[in-house]
mmCIF file of C-alpha atoms in Angstrom:
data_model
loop_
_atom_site.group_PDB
_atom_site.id
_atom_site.type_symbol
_atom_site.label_atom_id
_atom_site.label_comp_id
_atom_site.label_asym_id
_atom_site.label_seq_id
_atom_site.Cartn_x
_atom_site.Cartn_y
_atom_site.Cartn_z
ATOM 1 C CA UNK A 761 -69.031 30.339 -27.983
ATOM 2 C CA UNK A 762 -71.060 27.955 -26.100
ATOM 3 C CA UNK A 763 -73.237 27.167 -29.139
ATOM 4 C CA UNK A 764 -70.137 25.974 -30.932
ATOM 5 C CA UNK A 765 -69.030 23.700 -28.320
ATOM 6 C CA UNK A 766 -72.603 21.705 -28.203
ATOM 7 C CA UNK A 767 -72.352 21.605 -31.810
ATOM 8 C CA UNK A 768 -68.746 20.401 -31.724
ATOM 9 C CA UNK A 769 -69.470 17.802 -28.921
ATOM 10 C CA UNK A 770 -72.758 16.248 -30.438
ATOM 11 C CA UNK A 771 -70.758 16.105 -33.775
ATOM 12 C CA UNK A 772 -68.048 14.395 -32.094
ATOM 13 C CA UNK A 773 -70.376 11.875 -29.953
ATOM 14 C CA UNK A 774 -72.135 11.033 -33.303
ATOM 15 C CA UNK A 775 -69.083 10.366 -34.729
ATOM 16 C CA UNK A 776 -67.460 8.366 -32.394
ATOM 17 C CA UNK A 777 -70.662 6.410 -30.829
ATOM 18 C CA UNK A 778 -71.733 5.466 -34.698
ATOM 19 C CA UNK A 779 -68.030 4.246 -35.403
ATOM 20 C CA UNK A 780 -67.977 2.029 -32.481
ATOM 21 C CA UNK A 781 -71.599 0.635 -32.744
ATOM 22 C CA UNK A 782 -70.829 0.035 -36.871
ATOM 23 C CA UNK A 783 -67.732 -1.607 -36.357
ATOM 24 C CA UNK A 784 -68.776 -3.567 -33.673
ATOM 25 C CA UNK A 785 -71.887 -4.380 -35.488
ATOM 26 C CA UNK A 786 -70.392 -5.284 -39.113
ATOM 27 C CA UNK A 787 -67.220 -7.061 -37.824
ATOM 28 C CA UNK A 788 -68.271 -10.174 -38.903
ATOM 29 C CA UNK A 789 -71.084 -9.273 -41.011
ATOM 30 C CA UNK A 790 -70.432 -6.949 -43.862
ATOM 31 C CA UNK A 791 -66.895 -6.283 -43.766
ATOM 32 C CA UNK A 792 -66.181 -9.678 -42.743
ATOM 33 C CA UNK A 793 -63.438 -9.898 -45.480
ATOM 34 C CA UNK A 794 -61.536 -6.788 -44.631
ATOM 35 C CA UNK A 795 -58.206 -6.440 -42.629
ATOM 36 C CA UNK A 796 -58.589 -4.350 -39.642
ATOM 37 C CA UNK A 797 -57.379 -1.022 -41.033
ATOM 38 C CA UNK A 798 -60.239 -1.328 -43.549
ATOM 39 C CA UNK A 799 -62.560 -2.537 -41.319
ATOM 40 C CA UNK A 800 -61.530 0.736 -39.126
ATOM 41 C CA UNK A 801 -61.780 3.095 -42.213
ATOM 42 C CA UNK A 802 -64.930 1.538 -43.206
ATOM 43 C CA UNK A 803 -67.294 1.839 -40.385
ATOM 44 C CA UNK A 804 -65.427 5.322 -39.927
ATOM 45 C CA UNK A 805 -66.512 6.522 -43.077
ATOM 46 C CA UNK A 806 -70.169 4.499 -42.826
ATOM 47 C CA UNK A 807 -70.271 6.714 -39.327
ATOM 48 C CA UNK A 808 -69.569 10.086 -41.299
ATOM 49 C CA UNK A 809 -71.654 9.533 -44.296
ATOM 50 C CA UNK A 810 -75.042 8.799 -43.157
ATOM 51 C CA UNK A 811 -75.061 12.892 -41.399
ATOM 52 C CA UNK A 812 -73.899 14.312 -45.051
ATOM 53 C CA UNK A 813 -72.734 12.557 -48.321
ATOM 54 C CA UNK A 814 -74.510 9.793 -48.992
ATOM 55 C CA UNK A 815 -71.758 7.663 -50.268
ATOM 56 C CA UNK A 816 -70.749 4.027 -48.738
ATOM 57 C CA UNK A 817 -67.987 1.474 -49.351
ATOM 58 C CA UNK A 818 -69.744 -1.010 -48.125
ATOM 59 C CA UNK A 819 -73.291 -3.003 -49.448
ATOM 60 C CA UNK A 820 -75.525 -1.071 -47.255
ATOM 61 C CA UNK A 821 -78.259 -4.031 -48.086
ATOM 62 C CA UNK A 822 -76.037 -6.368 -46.498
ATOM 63 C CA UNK A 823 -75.848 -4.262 -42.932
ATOM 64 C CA UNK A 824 -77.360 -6.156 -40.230
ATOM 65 C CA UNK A 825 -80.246 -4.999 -38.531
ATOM 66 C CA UNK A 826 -78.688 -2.876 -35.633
ATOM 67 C CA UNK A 827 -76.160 -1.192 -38.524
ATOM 68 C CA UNK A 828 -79.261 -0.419 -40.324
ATOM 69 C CA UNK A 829 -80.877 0.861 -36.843
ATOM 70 C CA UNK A 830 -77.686 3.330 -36.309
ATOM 71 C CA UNK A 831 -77.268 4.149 -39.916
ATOM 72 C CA UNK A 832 -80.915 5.647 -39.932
ATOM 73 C CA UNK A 833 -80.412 7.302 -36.423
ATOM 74 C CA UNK A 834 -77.450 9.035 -37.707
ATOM 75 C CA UNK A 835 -79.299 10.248 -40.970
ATOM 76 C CA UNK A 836 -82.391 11.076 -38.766
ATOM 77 C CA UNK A 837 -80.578 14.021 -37.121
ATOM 78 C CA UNK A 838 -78.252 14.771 -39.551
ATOM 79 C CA UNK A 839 -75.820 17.739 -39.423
ATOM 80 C CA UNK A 840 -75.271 20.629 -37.588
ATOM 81 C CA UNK A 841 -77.158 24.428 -37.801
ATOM 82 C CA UNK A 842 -75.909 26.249 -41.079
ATOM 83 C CA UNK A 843 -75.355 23.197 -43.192
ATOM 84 C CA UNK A 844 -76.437 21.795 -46.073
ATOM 85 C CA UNK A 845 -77.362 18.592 -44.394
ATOM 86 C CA UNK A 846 -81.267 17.706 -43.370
ATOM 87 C CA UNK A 847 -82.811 16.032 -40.463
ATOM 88 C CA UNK A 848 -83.299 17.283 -37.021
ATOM 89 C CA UNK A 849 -79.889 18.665 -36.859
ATOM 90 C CA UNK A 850 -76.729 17.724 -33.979
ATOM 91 C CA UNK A 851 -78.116 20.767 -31.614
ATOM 92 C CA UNK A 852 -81.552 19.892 -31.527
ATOM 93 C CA UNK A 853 -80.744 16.031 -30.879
ATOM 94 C CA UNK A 854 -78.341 17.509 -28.127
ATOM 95 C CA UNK A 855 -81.214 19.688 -26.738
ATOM 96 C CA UNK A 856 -83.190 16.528 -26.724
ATOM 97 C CA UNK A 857 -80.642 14.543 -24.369
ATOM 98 C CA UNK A 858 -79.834 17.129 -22.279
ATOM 99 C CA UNK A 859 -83.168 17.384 -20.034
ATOM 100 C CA UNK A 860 -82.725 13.498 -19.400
ATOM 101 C CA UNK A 861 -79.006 14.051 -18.535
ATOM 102 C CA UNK A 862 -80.088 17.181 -16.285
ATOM 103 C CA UNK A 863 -82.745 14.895 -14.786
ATOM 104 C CA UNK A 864 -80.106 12.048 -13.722
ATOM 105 C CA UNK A 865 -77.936 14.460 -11.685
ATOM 106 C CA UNK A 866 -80.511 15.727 -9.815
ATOM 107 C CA UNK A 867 -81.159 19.018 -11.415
ATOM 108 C CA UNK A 868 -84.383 20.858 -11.768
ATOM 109 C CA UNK A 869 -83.188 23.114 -15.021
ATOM 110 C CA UNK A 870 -81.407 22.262 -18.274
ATOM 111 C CA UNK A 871 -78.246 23.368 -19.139
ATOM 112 C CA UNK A 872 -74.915 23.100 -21.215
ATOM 113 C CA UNK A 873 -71.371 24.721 -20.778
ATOM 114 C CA UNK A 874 -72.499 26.926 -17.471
ATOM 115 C CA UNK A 875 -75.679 28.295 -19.760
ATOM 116 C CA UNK A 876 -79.268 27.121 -19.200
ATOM 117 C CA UNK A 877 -81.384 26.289 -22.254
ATOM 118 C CA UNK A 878 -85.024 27.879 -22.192
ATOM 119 C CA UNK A 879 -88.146 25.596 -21.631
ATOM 120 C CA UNK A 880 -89.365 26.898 -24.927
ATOM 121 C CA UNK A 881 -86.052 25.367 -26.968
ATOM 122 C CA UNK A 882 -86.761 22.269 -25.702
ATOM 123 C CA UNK A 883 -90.597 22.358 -26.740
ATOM 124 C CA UNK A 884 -89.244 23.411 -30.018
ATOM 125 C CA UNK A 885 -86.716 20.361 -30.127
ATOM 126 C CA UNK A 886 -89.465 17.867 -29.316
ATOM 127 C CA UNK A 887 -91.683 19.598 -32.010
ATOM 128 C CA UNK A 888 -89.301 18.687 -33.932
ATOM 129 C CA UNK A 889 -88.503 15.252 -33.470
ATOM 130 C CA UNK A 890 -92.421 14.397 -33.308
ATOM 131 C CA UNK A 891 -92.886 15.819 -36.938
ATOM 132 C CA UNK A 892 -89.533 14.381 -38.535
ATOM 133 C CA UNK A 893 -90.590 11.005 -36.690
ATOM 134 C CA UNK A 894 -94.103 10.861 -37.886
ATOM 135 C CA UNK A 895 -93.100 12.401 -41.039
ATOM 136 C CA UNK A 896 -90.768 9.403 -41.515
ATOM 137 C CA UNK A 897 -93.085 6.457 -40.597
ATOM 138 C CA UNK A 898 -95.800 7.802 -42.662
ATOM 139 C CA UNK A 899 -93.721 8.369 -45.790
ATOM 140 C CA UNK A 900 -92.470 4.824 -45.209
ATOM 141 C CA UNK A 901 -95.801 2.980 -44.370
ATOM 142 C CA UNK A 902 -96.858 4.926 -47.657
ATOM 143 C CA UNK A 903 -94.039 3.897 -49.451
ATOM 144 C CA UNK A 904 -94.393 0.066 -48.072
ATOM 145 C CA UNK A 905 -98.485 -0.367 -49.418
ATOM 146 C CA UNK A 906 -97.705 1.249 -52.480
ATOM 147 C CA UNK A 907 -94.512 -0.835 -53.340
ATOM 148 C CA UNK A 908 -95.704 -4.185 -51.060
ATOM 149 C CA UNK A 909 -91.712 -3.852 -50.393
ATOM 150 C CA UNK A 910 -90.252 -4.392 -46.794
ATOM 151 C CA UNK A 911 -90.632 -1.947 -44.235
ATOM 152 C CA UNK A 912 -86.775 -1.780 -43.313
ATOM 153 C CA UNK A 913 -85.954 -1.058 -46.445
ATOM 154 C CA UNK A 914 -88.814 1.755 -47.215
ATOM 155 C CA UNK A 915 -87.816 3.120 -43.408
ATOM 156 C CA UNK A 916 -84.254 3.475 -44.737
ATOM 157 C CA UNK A 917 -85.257 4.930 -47.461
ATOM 158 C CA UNK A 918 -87.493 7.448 -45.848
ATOM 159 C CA UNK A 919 -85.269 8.602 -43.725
ATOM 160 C CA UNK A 920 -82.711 8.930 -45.865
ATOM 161 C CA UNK A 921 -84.529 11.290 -47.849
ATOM 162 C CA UNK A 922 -85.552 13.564 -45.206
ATOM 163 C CA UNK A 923 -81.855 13.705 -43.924
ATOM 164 C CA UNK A 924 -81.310 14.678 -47.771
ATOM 165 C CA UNK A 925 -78.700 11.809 -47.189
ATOM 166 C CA UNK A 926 -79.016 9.344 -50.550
ATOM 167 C CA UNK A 927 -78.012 6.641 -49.793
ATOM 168 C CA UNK A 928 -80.265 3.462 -50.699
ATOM 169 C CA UNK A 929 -80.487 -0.374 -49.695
ATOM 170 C CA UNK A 930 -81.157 -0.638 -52.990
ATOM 171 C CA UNK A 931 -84.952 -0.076 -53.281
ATOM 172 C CA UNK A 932 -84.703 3.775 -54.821
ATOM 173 C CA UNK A 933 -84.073 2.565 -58.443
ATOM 174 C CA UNK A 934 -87.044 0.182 -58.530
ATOM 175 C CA UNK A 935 -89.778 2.659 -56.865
ATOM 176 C CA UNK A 936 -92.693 3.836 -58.423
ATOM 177 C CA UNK A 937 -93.219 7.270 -59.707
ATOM 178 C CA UNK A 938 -95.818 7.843 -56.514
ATOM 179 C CA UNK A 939 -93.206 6.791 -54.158
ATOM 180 C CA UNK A 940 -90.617 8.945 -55.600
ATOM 181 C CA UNK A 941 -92.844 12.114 -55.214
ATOM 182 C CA UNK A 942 -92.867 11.000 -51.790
ATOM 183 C CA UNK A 943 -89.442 10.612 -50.847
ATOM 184 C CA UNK A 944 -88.964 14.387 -52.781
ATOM 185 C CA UNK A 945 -91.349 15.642 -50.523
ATOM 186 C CA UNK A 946 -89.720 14.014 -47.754
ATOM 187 C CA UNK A 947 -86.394 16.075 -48.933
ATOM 188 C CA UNK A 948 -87.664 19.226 -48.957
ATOM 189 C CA UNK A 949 -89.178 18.677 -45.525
ATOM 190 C CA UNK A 950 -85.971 17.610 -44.116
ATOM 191 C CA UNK A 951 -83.817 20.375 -45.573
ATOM 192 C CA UNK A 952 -86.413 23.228 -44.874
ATOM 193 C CA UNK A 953 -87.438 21.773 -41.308
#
């Protein structure tokens, strides 16, 4: 089914693009101390995690700014159609590429695996990226004035809540009753889309 195989191949691109940009990124940053094998498994994993579990290995305050860039990306479109994961989801983000891609080779309509996508699914796709975007910066410019914290860290933490992610830089346990009705807001909105 062609729907699998843009699932399967935006999973897979995800995947392996956030696994090289993290290791490449954290090399000599956060897992500075770590053999290569760990430093392998460890951006793997930091690749995975950010699209479902919410667990790290590593000190995600100590990521450097491009890590933090990629890990919010990642948590931004989240899983696939039919999961339990938030964000934007893998096909929509695919759906999103795919006009640009179209556009490069020449071609005046969108499609993937020999099937065109309708004009409306990609209005729907950039819907939905302009609501989970703006959804994001306000919950973290709100979070930011009410906490006077940085803006990395409340942008992390936004979208990590509407990817229903959990992971923190560590700002989560000191926020403010106010910001943590935001950030559960920012959860529902990210599971329910």
């Amino acid at each position: 089914d062609r729907h699998s195989k843009l699932v399967l191949t935006a999973s897979g691109i995800l995947l392996f693009g956030g696994w090289l940009l993290l290791l490449g990124f954290e090399w000599n940053a956060s897992m500075a101390d770590l053999s290569i094998p760990e430093k392998l498994l460890a951006s793997f994993f930091q690749a995975v995690t950010p699209r479902t579990a919410g667990f790290n290995t590593i000190d995600l305050g100590a990521l450097t700014g491009p890590s933090q860039a990629v890990s919010c990306l990642l948590m931004f479109i989240g899983g696939s159609p039919g999961s339990t994961a938030g964000g934007i989801k893998t096909v929509t983000a695919a759906v999103l590429v795919l006009p640009a891609i179209s556009a490069f080779c020449g071609r005046t309509t969108v499609s993937a695996f020999g099937r065109t996508i309708a004009p409306r699914s990609i209005m729907n796709a950039v819907t939905l990226l302009m609501a989970g975007g703006v959804l994001c910066l306000v919950g973290a410019c709100a979070i930011a004035g009410i906490e006077d914290a940085p803006f990395h860290q409340c942008l992390f933490e936004a979208v990590s809540a509407f990817g229903t992610v959990g992971v923190s830089m560590g700002l989560t346990p000191t926020l403010s009753a106010a910001s943590c009705v935001i950030l559960i807001v920012m959860m529902y909105m990210g599971r329910v889309g």
